[in-house]
Short mmCIF file of C-alpha atoms in Angstrom, two decimals:
data_model
loop_
_atom_site.label_atom_id
_atom_site.label_comp_id
_atom_site.label_asym_id
_atom_site.label_seq_id
_atom_site.Cartn_x
_atom_site.Cartn_y
_atom_site.Cartn_z
CA MET A 1 92.31 108.58 125.75
CA GLU A 2 94.80 106.61 127.82
CA ILE A 3 94.85 102.82 127.54
CA LEU A 4 96.85 100.83 130.09
CA LEU A 5 97.40 97.29 128.86
CA LEU A 6 96.82 95.11 131.93
CA GLY A 7 97.66 92.01 129.91
CA THR A 8 98.56 91.10 126.34
CA GLY A 9 98.66 87.30 126.53
CA SER A 10 96.33 84.46 125.67
CA ALA A 11 94.38 82.38 128.18
CA ASP A 12 97.55 80.61 129.33
CA GLY A 13 99.68 83.72 128.94
CA TRP A 14 103.13 83.77 127.43
CA PRO A 15 105.20 81.98 128.59
CA ASN A 16 102.83 79.20 129.62
CA PRO A 17 103.79 78.44 133.25
CA PHE A 18 103.87 74.68 132.57
CA CYS A 19 105.72 74.76 129.25
CA ARG A 20 109.37 74.52 128.27
CA CYS A 21 109.03 74.99 124.51
CA ALA A 22 111.54 77.18 122.70
CA SER A 23 109.11 80.09 122.56
CA CYS A 24 108.43 79.97 126.30
CA ARG A 25 112.12 79.63 127.15
CA SER A 26 113.01 82.62 124.99
CA ALA A 27 110.21 84.90 126.24
CA THR A 28 111.68 88.22 127.39
CA GLU A 29 108.66 89.25 129.44
CA VAL A 30 105.70 87.65 131.18
CA ARG A 31 102.37 88.37 129.51
CA GLY A 32 99.12 87.88 131.41
CA GLN A 33 95.59 87.50 130.07
CA THR A 34 94.55 90.28 127.70
CA ALA A 35 92.67 93.21 129.25
CA ALA A 36 92.95 97.00 129.31
CA LEU A 37 92.09 99.92 131.57
CA VAL A 38 90.88 103.04 129.74
CA ASP A 39 91.22 106.44 131.41
CA ASP A 40 91.02 104.68 134.80
CA VAL A 41 87.22 104.45 134.39
CA LEU A 42 86.56 101.69 131.85
CA LEU A 43 87.76 98.08 131.70
CA LEU A 44 87.98 96.24 128.40
CA ASP A 45 87.59 92.62 129.51
CA CYS A 46 88.29 91.66 133.10
CA GLY A 47 89.63 88.16 133.47
CA PRO A 48 90.79 86.70 136.78
CA GLU A 49 94.28 88.24 136.44
CA ALA A 50 93.19 91.79 135.58
CA PRO A 51 92.51 93.28 139.06
CA ARG A 52 95.87 92.18 140.42
CA ALA A 53 97.62 93.37 137.25
CA ALA A 54 96.18 96.86 137.82
CA ALA A 55 97.60 96.86 141.33
CA ARG A 56 101.02 95.75 140.06
CA PHE A 57 101.05 98.65 137.62
CA GLY A 58 100.16 101.14 140.34
CA ARG A 59 96.53 101.70 139.39
CA SER A 60 93.42 101.57 141.53
CA LEU A 61 90.15 100.30 140.06
CA ALA A 62 88.10 102.42 142.46
CA SER A 63 87.17 104.85 139.68
CA VAL A 64 86.00 102.17 137.23
CA ARG A 65 82.40 102.83 136.16
CA HIS A 66 82.12 100.56 133.10
CA ILE A 67 83.27 97.00 132.36
CA LEU A 68 82.98 95.75 128.77
CA PHE A 69 83.23 91.99 128.29
CA THR A 70 83.79 90.61 124.80
CA HIS A 71 82.63 87.04 125.53
CA GLY A 72 82.21 84.43 128.21
CA HIS A 73 85.52 82.55 128.07
CA TRP A 74 87.16 82.24 131.47
CA ASP A 75 90.25 84.34 130.69
CA HIS A 76 88.03 87.32 129.83
CA VAL A 77 85.44 87.05 132.59
CA GLY A 78 86.59 87.05 136.21
CA PRO A 79 83.37 87.71 138.12
CA ALA A 80 85.17 87.69 141.47
CA ALA A 81 86.17 91.29 140.67
CA LEU A 82 82.56 92.26 141.35
CA LEU A 83 82.77 90.65 144.79
CA MET A 84 86.04 92.49 145.50
CA ARG A 85 84.27 95.73 144.65
CA HIS A 86 81.27 94.80 146.82
CA TRP A 87 83.54 94.34 149.84
CA THR A 88 84.70 97.98 149.58
CA GLY A 89 81.12 99.24 149.94
CA ALA A 90 81.33 101.13 146.65
CA GLY A 91 78.27 103.32 146.16
CA GLU A 92 78.80 104.51 142.58
CA ARG A 93 76.97 102.83 139.73
CA LEU A 94 78.88 100.29 137.68
CA ASP A 95 77.82 99.35 134.15
CA VAL A 96 78.62 95.73 133.27
CA VAL A 97 78.26 95.36 129.51
CA GLY A 98 78.61 92.34 127.27
CA PRO A 99 76.91 89.41 125.57
CA ALA A 100 74.76 86.99 127.54
CA SER A 101 77.55 84.41 127.89
CA ALA A 102 79.55 86.90 129.95
CA LEU A 103 76.80 88.57 131.96
CA ASP A 104 75.23 85.29 133.05
CA GLN A 105 78.46 84.43 134.87
CA CYS A 106 78.46 87.75 136.73
CA ARG A 107 74.94 88.15 138.06
CA HIS A 108 75.47 85.98 141.15
CA TRP A 109 78.59 87.88 142.21
CA VAL A 110 76.84 91.14 143.13
CA GLY A 111 74.94 91.94 146.29
CA PRO A 112 71.21 92.71 146.16
CA ASP A 113 71.86 96.38 146.86
CA ASP A 114 74.99 96.80 144.75
CA PRO A 115 74.61 99.67 142.25
CA VAL A 116 75.40 97.44 139.28
CA ARG A 117 73.59 97.73 135.95
CA PHE A 118 73.85 94.81 133.51
CA VAL A 119 73.62 95.79 129.85
CA GLU A 120 73.34 92.88 127.43
CA VAL A 121 74.58 93.76 123.94
CA GLY A 122 75.03 92.19 120.54
CA PRO A 123 76.45 93.16 117.15
CA GLY A 124 74.93 96.34 115.79
CA ASP A 125 74.14 97.88 119.19
CA ASP A 126 75.25 101.47 119.84
CA VAL A 127 75.54 102.30 123.54
CA ARG A 128 76.42 105.47 125.42
CA LEU A 129 78.39 104.94 128.64
CA GLY A 130 79.32 108.20 130.33
CA ASP A 131 81.74 109.98 128.00
CA TYR A 132 82.07 106.96 125.71
CA ARG A 133 80.22 105.87 122.61
CA VAL A 134 80.40 102.10 122.23
CA ARG A 135 79.61 100.46 118.91
CA VAL A 136 79.22 96.69 119.27
CA LEU A 137 80.63 94.62 116.41
CA ALA A 138 80.51 90.98 115.35
CA ALA A 139 83.44 88.66 116.11
CA ALA A 140 84.36 85.33 114.57
CA HIS A 141 84.89 83.30 117.71
CA GLY A 142 83.58 80.39 119.70
CA ALA A 143 81.29 77.48 119.08
CA ASP A 144 80.88 76.83 122.80
CA LEU A 145 80.50 79.15 125.77
CA GLY A 146 81.27 82.57 124.33
CA ALA A 147 79.81 81.89 120.89
CA ASP A 148 78.10 85.29 121.14
CA ALA A 149 81.48 87.06 121.24
CA VAL A 150 81.60 90.73 120.26
CA LEU A 151 84.21 93.37 119.53
CA TYR A 152 84.12 97.05 120.49
CA ASP A 153 84.58 100.33 118.62
CA LEU A 154 85.15 102.74 121.53
CA GLU A 155 85.11 106.50 120.99
CA THR A 156 85.38 109.53 123.25
CA VAL A 157 86.53 113.12 122.93
CA GLY A 158 90.12 111.95 123.38
CA GLY A 159 90.22 109.36 120.60
CA ARG A 160 88.79 106.23 119.02
CA ILE A 161 90.04 102.65 119.34
CA PHE A 162 89.10 99.19 118.09
CA TRP A 163 89.21 96.37 120.68
CA ALA A 164 89.29 93.17 118.61
CA THR A 165 89.92 90.16 120.83
CA ASP A 166 89.07 87.28 120.59
CA THR A 167 88.30 86.75 116.92
CA GLY A 168 89.41 85.11 113.73
CA PRO A 169 89.41 87.01 110.43
CA LEU A 170 86.76 89.69 110.81
CA PRO A 171 83.24 89.16 109.43
CA GLU A 172 82.34 91.29 106.43
CA GLN A 173 79.77 93.25 108.43
CA THR A 174 82.49 94.23 110.90
CA HIS A 175 84.81 95.44 108.15
CA ALA A 176 81.92 97.46 106.75
CA ALA A 177 81.08 98.94 110.15
CA VAL A 178 84.60 100.25 110.78
CA ALA A 179 85.40 101.46 107.26
CA GLY A 180 86.72 105.02 107.39
CA ALA A 181 87.02 105.03 111.18
CA ALA A 182 90.71 106.11 111.15
CA PHE A 183 91.22 104.60 114.58
CA ASP A 184 93.91 106.01 116.84
CA ALA A 185 94.73 102.46 117.92
CA VAL A 186 93.69 98.94 116.93
CA PHE A 187 94.16 96.09 119.42
CA LEU A 188 93.95 92.95 117.32
CA GLU A 189 94.39 89.45 118.64
CA GLU A 190 97.21 87.31 117.24
CA THR A 191 97.29 83.97 119.01
CA PHE A 192 98.82 81.33 116.80
CA GLY A 193 101.93 82.74 115.13
CA MET A 194 102.92 80.54 112.18
CA HIS A 195 100.63 77.69 113.29
CA THR A 196 97.95 77.98 110.63
CA GLY A 197 95.96 74.78 111.13
CA HIS A 198 93.98 75.95 114.16
CA GLY A 199 90.69 76.92 112.49
CA THR A 200 89.08 80.32 112.02
CA GLU A 201 88.38 81.54 115.55
CA HIS A 202 91.75 83.24 116.13
CA HIS A 203 94.41 85.00 114.10
CA ASP A 204 97.76 83.57 113.15
CA LEU A 205 100.46 85.82 111.67
CA PRO A 206 99.38 85.46 108.01
CA ALA A 207 95.72 86.04 108.94
CA PHE A 208 96.72 89.00 111.12
CA ALA A 209 98.58 90.58 108.19
CA ALA A 210 95.56 90.07 105.93
CA THR A 211 93.19 91.64 108.46
CA VAL A 212 95.47 94.65 109.00
CA SER A 213 95.75 95.08 105.24
CA ALA A 214 91.97 95.06 104.91
CA LEU A 215 91.62 97.59 107.74
CA ARG A 216 94.11 99.87 106.00
CA SER A 217 92.37 99.47 102.64
CA SER A 218 89.04 100.50 104.14
CA GLY A 219 90.43 103.49 106.05
CA ALA A 220 89.74 101.90 109.42
CA ALA A 221 93.49 102.02 110.02
CA VAL A 222 95.57 104.91 108.66
CA ALA A 223 99.22 105.92 108.76
CA THR A 224 98.95 107.24 112.32
CA THR A 225 97.04 104.24 113.70
CA ASP A 226 98.95 102.30 116.35
CA VAL A 227 98.26 98.65 115.44
CA ILE A 228 99.00 96.45 118.43
CA ALA A 229 98.95 92.66 118.58
CA VAL A 230 97.43 91.23 121.77
CA HIS A 231 96.28 87.82 123.03
CA LEU A 232 99.78 86.56 122.24
CA SER A 233 100.72 82.97 123.03
CA HIS A 234 103.69 80.63 122.91
CA HIS A 235 102.59 79.53 119.45
CA ASN A 236 104.37 82.69 118.33
CA PRO A 237 108.07 82.83 117.47
CA ALA A 238 110.60 84.43 119.79
CA GLU A 239 110.11 88.12 120.49
CA ALA A 240 112.71 89.46 118.05
CA GLU A 241 111.26 87.47 115.15
CA LEU A 242 107.70 88.38 116.13
CA VAL A 243 108.61 92.08 116.16
CA ALA A 244 110.12 91.79 112.69
CA VAL A 245 107.13 89.95 111.20
CA LEU A 246 104.58 92.33 112.71
CA ALA A 247 106.59 95.33 111.51
CA ASP A 248 105.94 94.22 107.93
CA SER A 249 102.28 95.11 108.59
CA GLY A 250 103.16 98.32 110.42
CA ALA A 251 102.15 96.63 113.67
CA ARG A 252 103.89 95.69 116.91
CA PRO A 253 103.34 93.40 119.90
CA GLY A 254 101.75 94.92 122.97
CA SER A 255 103.42 94.69 126.38
CA ASP A 256 101.84 94.26 129.79
CA GLY A 257 101.91 97.57 131.63
CA GLU A 258 102.32 99.60 128.44
CA ILE A 259 100.41 102.85 128.19
CA VAL A 260 98.91 103.65 124.79
CA GLY A 261 97.27 106.97 124.14
CA ALA A 262 97.16 110.27 122.36
CA ALA A 263 99.49 111.91 124.86
CA PRO A 264 103.21 111.56 124.13
CA THR A 265 104.87 108.72 126.01
CA ARG A 266 108.44 108.96 127.23
CA VAL A 267 110.27 105.74 128.07
CA LEU A 268 113.77 105.43 129.55
CA VAL A 269 115.56 102.12 128.98
CA LEU A 270 118.51 101.49 131.30
CA GLY A 271 121.00 98.64 131.34
CA GLY A 272 124.59 97.56 131.53
CA ALA A 273 126.82 96.62 128.63
CA ARG A 274 125.29 93.99 126.32
CA SER A 275 122.13 93.87 128.42
CA GLY A 276 119.85 94.22 125.37
CA LYS A 277 118.82 97.79 126.11
CA SER A 278 119.16 99.13 122.56
CA ALA A 279 117.36 96.16 121.01
CA HIS A 280 114.51 96.53 123.51
CA ALA A 281 114.24 100.27 122.85
CA GLU A 282 114.07 99.62 119.10
CA ALA A 283 111.35 97.01 119.66
CA LEU A 284 109.24 99.58 121.52
CA LEU A 285 109.05 101.64 118.31
CA ALA A 286 109.07 98.76 115.84
CA GLY A 287 105.48 99.32 114.71
CA GLN A 288 105.95 102.98 113.86
CA ALA A 289 106.03 103.83 110.17
CA ALA A 290 108.75 106.45 110.61
CA VAL A 291 111.19 106.97 113.46
CA THR A 292 114.05 109.41 113.96
CA TYR A 293 117.04 107.53 115.38
CA LEU A 294 119.11 110.09 117.27
CA ALA A 295 122.63 108.63 117.46
CA THR A 296 124.70 110.60 119.95
CA GLY A 297 127.85 108.47 119.65
CA GLY A 298 128.97 109.90 116.33
CA VAL A 299 131.79 108.48 114.20
CA ARG A 300 135.13 107.33 115.63
CA GLU A 301 137.78 107.43 112.93
CA GLY A 302 140.21 104.52 112.96
CA ASP A 303 138.13 102.40 115.37
CA PRO A 304 136.93 99.29 113.44
CA GLU A 305 135.32 97.74 116.53
CA TRP A 306 133.11 100.82 117.01
CA ALA A 307 132.30 100.87 113.28
CA GLU A 308 131.12 97.25 113.52
CA ARG A 309 128.88 98.11 116.50
CA VAL A 310 127.32 100.94 114.49
CA ARG A 311 126.82 98.66 111.48
CA LEU A 312 125.01 96.04 113.58
CA HIS A 313 122.75 98.67 115.11
CA ARG A 314 121.87 100.05 111.68
CA SER A 315 121.16 96.57 110.28
CA ARG A 316 118.46 96.04 112.94
CA ARG A 317 116.59 99.21 112.10
CA PRO A 318 113.88 99.40 109.39
CA ALA A 319 114.79 101.22 106.21
CA SER A 320 112.06 103.79 106.92
CA TRP A 321 113.89 105.05 110.01
CA ARG A 322 115.95 108.23 109.67
CA THR A 323 119.31 108.39 111.46
CA VAL A 324 120.64 111.70 112.76
CA GLU A 325 124.11 111.79 114.32
CA THR A 326 124.36 114.74 116.71
CA SER A 327 124.83 115.61 120.36
CA ASP A 328 122.38 118.53 120.07
CA ALA A 329 119.64 116.28 121.41
CA ALA A 330 117.54 118.99 123.06
CA ASP A 331 116.82 120.76 119.77
CA MET A 332 115.89 117.46 118.13
CA LEU A 333 113.53 116.54 120.96
CA ARG A 334 111.69 119.86 120.85
CA ALA A 335 111.31 119.84 117.06
CA ALA A 336 110.47 116.14 116.61
CA GLU A 337 107.57 115.33 114.29
CA THR A 338 107.92 111.54 114.26
CA PRO A 339 108.63 109.14 117.16
CA LEU A 340 112.21 109.49 118.32
CA LEU A 341 114.80 107.10 119.75
CA LEU A 342 117.77 108.67 121.56
CA ASP A 343 120.70 106.24 121.90
CA CYS A 344 122.30 106.96 124.24
CA LEU A 345 122.48 109.38 127.16
CA GLY A 346 125.97 108.17 128.09
CA THR A 347 127.53 109.12 124.78
CA TRP A 348 125.55 112.39 124.81
CA LEU A 349 127.00 113.26 128.22
CA THR A 350 130.52 112.36 127.06
CA ALA A 351 130.14 114.71 124.08
CA ARG A 352 128.94 117.57 126.27
CA MET A 353 131.81 117.04 128.73
CA ASP A 354 134.18 117.10 125.75
CA LEU A 355 132.60 120.33 124.50
CA HIS A 356 133.07 122.10 127.83
CA GLY A 357 136.61 120.84 128.40
CA VAL A 358 135.71 119.08 131.63
CA TRP A 359 138.41 116.41 131.17
CA ASP A 360 141.02 119.17 131.12
CA GLY A 361 139.78 120.85 134.28
CA GLY A 362 137.01 122.95 132.78
CA ALA A 363 134.05 124.05 134.91
CA LEU A 364 130.96 121.88 135.16
CA ASP A 365 128.51 124.76 134.89
CA GLY A 366 128.06 124.29 131.14
CA VAL A 367 127.38 120.56 131.53
CA HIS A 368 124.74 121.16 134.21
CA THR A 369 123.10 123.77 131.97
CA ASP A 370 123.04 121.25 129.12
CA ILE A 371 121.46 118.64 131.42
CA ASP A 372 118.79 121.14 132.48
CA GLU A 373 118.05 121.90 128.83
CA LEU A 374 117.90 118.21 127.87
CA VAL A 375 115.51 117.34 130.70
CA ALA A 376 113.23 120.27 129.78
CA ALA A 377 113.24 119.20 126.13
CA TRP A 378 112.50 115.58 127.14
CA ARG A 379 109.45 116.77 129.09
CA ALA A 380 108.28 118.96 126.19
CA CYS A 381 108.86 116.43 123.40
CA PRO A 382 105.62 116.43 121.35
CA VAL A 383 105.93 112.81 120.13
CA ARG A 384 106.55 109.36 121.56
CA ALA A 385 110.19 109.17 122.63
CA VAL A 386 112.47 106.42 123.93
CA ALA A 387 115.89 107.10 125.47
CA VAL A 388 118.62 104.55 126.17
CA SER A 389 121.22 104.97 128.90
CA ASN A 390 123.93 103.01 130.64
CA GLU A 391 123.36 101.93 134.21
CA VAL A 392 126.87 102.48 135.57
CA GLY A 393 126.20 102.62 139.30
CA SER A 394 126.30 98.88 139.96
CA GLY A 395 129.88 98.14 138.84
CA VAL A 396 133.24 98.69 140.45
CA VAL A 397 134.28 102.17 141.51
CA PRO A 398 136.17 103.73 138.57
CA ALA A 399 139.91 103.91 139.14
CA THR A 400 140.28 107.50 137.89
CA GLY A 401 138.83 110.79 139.00
CA SER A 402 137.44 111.47 135.52
CA GLY A 403 135.74 108.06 135.52
CA ARG A 404 134.13 108.74 138.89
CA LEU A 405 132.98 112.17 137.72
CA PHE A 406 131.37 110.69 134.61
CA ARG A 407 129.65 107.98 136.66
CA ASP A 408 128.26 110.52 139.10
CA LEU A 409 127.01 112.90 136.40
CA LEU A 410 125.40 110.09 134.43
CA GLY A 411 123.66 108.88 137.60
CA VAL A 412 122.24 112.38 138.08
CA LEU A 413 121.17 112.57 134.44
CA ASN A 414 119.52 109.13 134.53
CA ALA A 415 117.59 109.99 137.69
CA ARG A 416 116.33 113.27 136.25
CA ILE A 417 115.28 111.73 132.92
CA ALA A 418 113.60 108.87 134.82
CA ALA A 419 111.62 111.37 136.92
CA ALA A 420 110.39 113.01 133.69
CA SER A 421 109.47 109.69 132.02
CA ASP A 422 106.19 107.82 131.86
CA GLU A 423 107.96 104.48 132.11
CA VAL A 424 111.42 103.27 133.13
CA VAL A 425 112.73 99.84 132.10
CA LEU A 426 115.86 98.18 133.48
CA MET A 427 117.36 95.53 131.19
CA VAL A 428 119.11 92.62 132.89
CA ALA A 429 120.48 89.72 130.80
CA GLY A 430 118.10 90.60 127.98
CA ARG A 431 115.06 90.70 130.27
CA PRO A 432 113.09 93.94 130.77
CA LEU A 433 112.16 94.89 134.33
CA ARG A 434 109.65 97.73 134.57
CA LEU A 435 110.53 99.90 137.52
CA PRO A 436 107.62 101.14 139.67
CA ALA A 437 106.78 104.82 139.76
CA GLN A 438 107.89 106.75 142.79
#
């Protein structure tokens, strides 16, 4: 099962376009309204921003056959999507599923001959949609439009996930219904951060931690479950603090455009010096219980400045992470059993050029063989992997021949790893820019 997060923000997103609070000013990425595309055929919520988000992330919605709405609030129901589909003359049947508050807003947006089937559901229903089994669960949300909000336990041959937005602390019947599920992923709303006086229709960080703990106690979430916070708002602290707090629960914040699924995901994070690339790469794996940190820079005797850099990097990483210092990255990638972070390709390349005596006039054949081997291992890596590399092509031309050779080889290596990656992020002044696929 592949889940593309079309949005991970609250109704007003994060940052709020009209706000200049500290949280909005410090936001490192723009989050739109929470929605997800599953296997290109099923939409989990479809607010007004979702169709355009799919286009931005390079996905067509032409293959969508099922839309599941959780409730009738405006950021989750964008009925104009049905009109957009009507204009294409689509002839395949579309299932539109949800509580009455959502479906009632959609019925007038379809043509009389559109092959659209409305399926009204409530807690306790068990529905089959194509290859998917959908168990409908009770939410704690809404005293107005959307008071009939539901959550979804979605299962197919490729996995099982829990879509839990919007809701406050889960009702007892929902906890009972998901006990023992061992979900592959849980998408749980976390709207209010440390603001705890908002009521009981959303999660704040303490309530989120309590809900995750209960899900783990019941076996709904297990060690391998990817617990992802969505419906994030500017009531949350800055990203770095949010990552740290969620990590205490073995969770992490979701990101717009992120792909979650059973298949391994390979992400390349590029950036210049002090661009925030290593911190961003670490944040991508912050919710993982165990990570292998593959440090290719090694130890530099008699260099206190380098030692301080290493110390700061280590201080950011959770105690559960294992650090391996080696330039034999290919072997580590092929044999990895836990998510892996390779930091960085530049120091790896330097070590391989050292090994083959390139600086002293040695042939490049060995380096190119090593690059071939690394790229093959990156493609074959059986776990989620993140690699960090320096983007050196935008600066001045190096003054020495060896500097120009290194720049050129690293450019080749970056391009080849990027071509073998599921996602490429360019960090600029601490801000991540997701580069489009070719």
